[in-house]
């Protein structure tokens, strides 16, 4: 179970650079999820690790050994593809045992291994079927079974669930989580779905435009996004961004925008101590807003509720604060009247603040120390 | 006539011209030939005047050593050209299935021989095989290897080489098309699973190309049984009967030997042979369809 290291990994297609010098380290038995919108370079990164794409510059190390010149078969990897990539002319058992048969392992060993994995994935009744005779979920399971049978040190997943319907995807996600408890291997998982990333990952690597934006534990990224992109990408419904100016009135400093004016408390003032620009971008998670008719105007937003989307225990309100759109997530039994101006309060320490010119976060004071620690341990901040 | 009747008839009206042409150009001569094969028929007679001979023509051919010889030459020719063409065509396709600079030009070049009229091909090769002025013997002699009696002692082989040159491209383009429609990700999966280049070909590429290859092979086989012009121009069936394929013998029986009934019977034997091959091909296609239908039914039944 190796340590995988990407050192200045760069990919160019003709003259267009799609991946700009990626540095990343994945340690032993870690579940790393590369996540980002389509075209961000996450799949290209994975395919370069697999050896399916050539490396334009930089190097990939497995246990400090450079491997970018090696054929895929010599890298000791197993991969699960988005479209399953099963061999259509072989039955399930032969699909799963293909790699072992190529290695000329003894027949008995191969059979035992296939049976073991098939049992684990519930594929035993289908071993003699061809891929065309299976449903999407079963094919996905065969693809995973094929990777598992190999017993290689690292598993690569290239959007393995995105061809499945929503219900099946949830079910397979849970199975993946279960599988990863049993299989202690390095796993690198690519997805554009941030829920998959949040639920499965030990570590999330958010990518955008061929750069790593931020990496860390899901909770860390959710709580302390380093920039506006990461803040907006992780979390459903997505974070609200409100434009504001910093204004001093008498003894107080206010963050004032279209339809609100928040009075800064002492920690917020300290947080802004080194911030000199007059404009600021405020980020508020929809779940951080609380319906509170009696809230003070200096710690609340006054929102006009346009639409309430009922999704069960929770509802998502789509509101307007002045001209800016704001989403609120709250319990469905909260008494809300549509079309009315209502007050929602928030805790100032829950606010995310961003510099609108470079979109970087202005961290909370308690987080500054933590950030320093992460930086020391190899965190990658732009 | 109501609109619905017209609507119903429209497809048949559109098909009618083609049906008429087929009936006149194909069905009528075919029936004429079958009818004639049962008669002792001389070109000076109309078919009505020819005497009915029952199966006499067929029986005579059955025992005719020259006909046997011709049939064997045809079988030898057809099976050797098709197997060699399959081997070279598929091999080339496997080799050229990659994106290299100038590959499209190369592919076009490979396909050129197929576009040349068979008579021209025959002439080209006849001159190249010429014992004294042909390029092959001149080259061989200039490097001191001595000349080869191409169209004499090795006539069948020479004819086979010419046919391979002309028809390998047909298999090449079909095999290449089959290769390029293979699922890319399955091949990538095979690479990750540890398959070497050869193993990818043997375990993944060839099995997946097989349906196309089988149909291509049968098509070529049917074509090879009917070959005429190239051999006619190159050797006229000689020397002796060494390259006299069936099509050539049929034409000679009709024109030189003036035995129209026998020629018709021989053509019928060839027709039966080709029909068998065609039936095999259609049966193979049908089998594939049934397989797919069964899978669809299975999936529907399980609701998966």
PDB file of N, CA and C in Angstrom, chain B residues 5 7 31 113 115 123 211 241 262 274 279 285:
ATOM      1  N   UNK B   5     -55.776   4.426 -49.073  1.00  0.00           N
ATOM      2  CA  UNK B   5     -55.314   3.411 -50.024  1.00  0.00           C
ATOM      3  C   UNK B   5     -54.034   3.879 -50.707  1.00  0.00           C
ATOM      4  N   UNK B   7     -51.902   6.035 -49.572  1.00  0.00           N
ATOM      5  CA  UNK B   7     -50.830   5.996 -48.582  1.00  0.00           C
ATOM      6  C   UNK B   7     -50.260   4.602 -48.430  1.00  0.00           C
ATOM      7  N   UNK B  31     -34.334 -17.965 -64.587  1.00  0.00           N
ATOM      8  CA  UNK B  31     -35.311 -18.999 -64.930  1.00  0.00           C
ATOM      9  C   UNK B  31     -34.959 -19.599 -66.297  1.00  0.00           C
ATOM     10  N   UNK B 113      -6.188  -0.142 -54.942  1.00  0.00           N
ATOM     11  CA  UNK B 113      -6.313  -1.295 -55.844  1.00  0.00           C
ATOM     12  C   UNK B 113      -7.758  -1.729 -56.062  1.00  0.00           C
ATOM     13  N   UNK B 115     -10.260   0.013 -56.373  1.00  0.00           N
ATOM     14  CA  UNK B 115     -11.037   0.907 -57.228  1.00  0.00           C
ATOM     15  C   UNK B 115     -10.704   0.711 -58.714  1.00  0.00           C
ATOM     16  N   UNK B 123      -4.504  -6.824 -66.766  1.00  0.00           N
ATOM     17  CA  UNK B 123      -3.482  -6.377 -67.709  1.00  0.00           C
ATOM     18  C   UNK B 123      -2.208  -5.950 -66.991  1.00  0.00           C
ATOM     19  N   UNK B 211     -17.867 -10.714 -35.305  1.00  0.00           N
ATOM     20  CA  UNK B 211     -19.085 -10.659 -36.126  1.00  0.00           C
ATOM     21  C   UNK B 211     -18.839  -9.994 -37.485  1.00  0.00           C
ATOM     22  N   UNK B 241      -5.342 -26.712 -67.644  1.00  0.00           N
ATOM     23  CA  UNK B 241      -6.524 -26.286 -66.902  1.00  0.00           C
ATOM     24  C   UNK B 241      -6.120 -25.671 -65.561  1.00  0.00           C
ATOM     25  N   UNK B 262     -25.143 -27.610 -71.127  1.00  0.00           N
ATOM     26  CA  UNK B 262     -24.134 -28.029 -70.144  1.00  0.00           C
ATOM     27  C   UNK B 262     -23.643 -26.810 -69.369  1.00  0.00           C
ATOM     28  N   UNK B 274     -22.964 -21.174 -54.123  1.00  0.00           N
ATOM     29  CA  UNK B 274     -23.007 -19.811 -53.603  1.00  0.00           C
ATOM     30  C   UNK B 274     -24.229 -19.600 -52.719  1.00  0.00           C
ATOM     31  N   UNK B 279     -26.747 -18.639 -47.555  1.00  0.00           N
ATOM     32  CA  UNK B 279     -27.640 -19.084 -46.479  1.00  0.00           C
ATOM     33  C   UNK B 279     -26.890 -19.103 -45.153  1.00  0.00           C
ATOM     34  N   UNK B 285     -26.380 -14.025 -39.411  1.00  0.00           N
ATOM     35  CA  UNK B 285     -26.995 -12.750 -39.032  1.00  0.00           C
ATOM     36  C   UNK B 285     -28.242 -12.954 -38.193  1.00  0.00           C
TER      37      UNK B 285
END
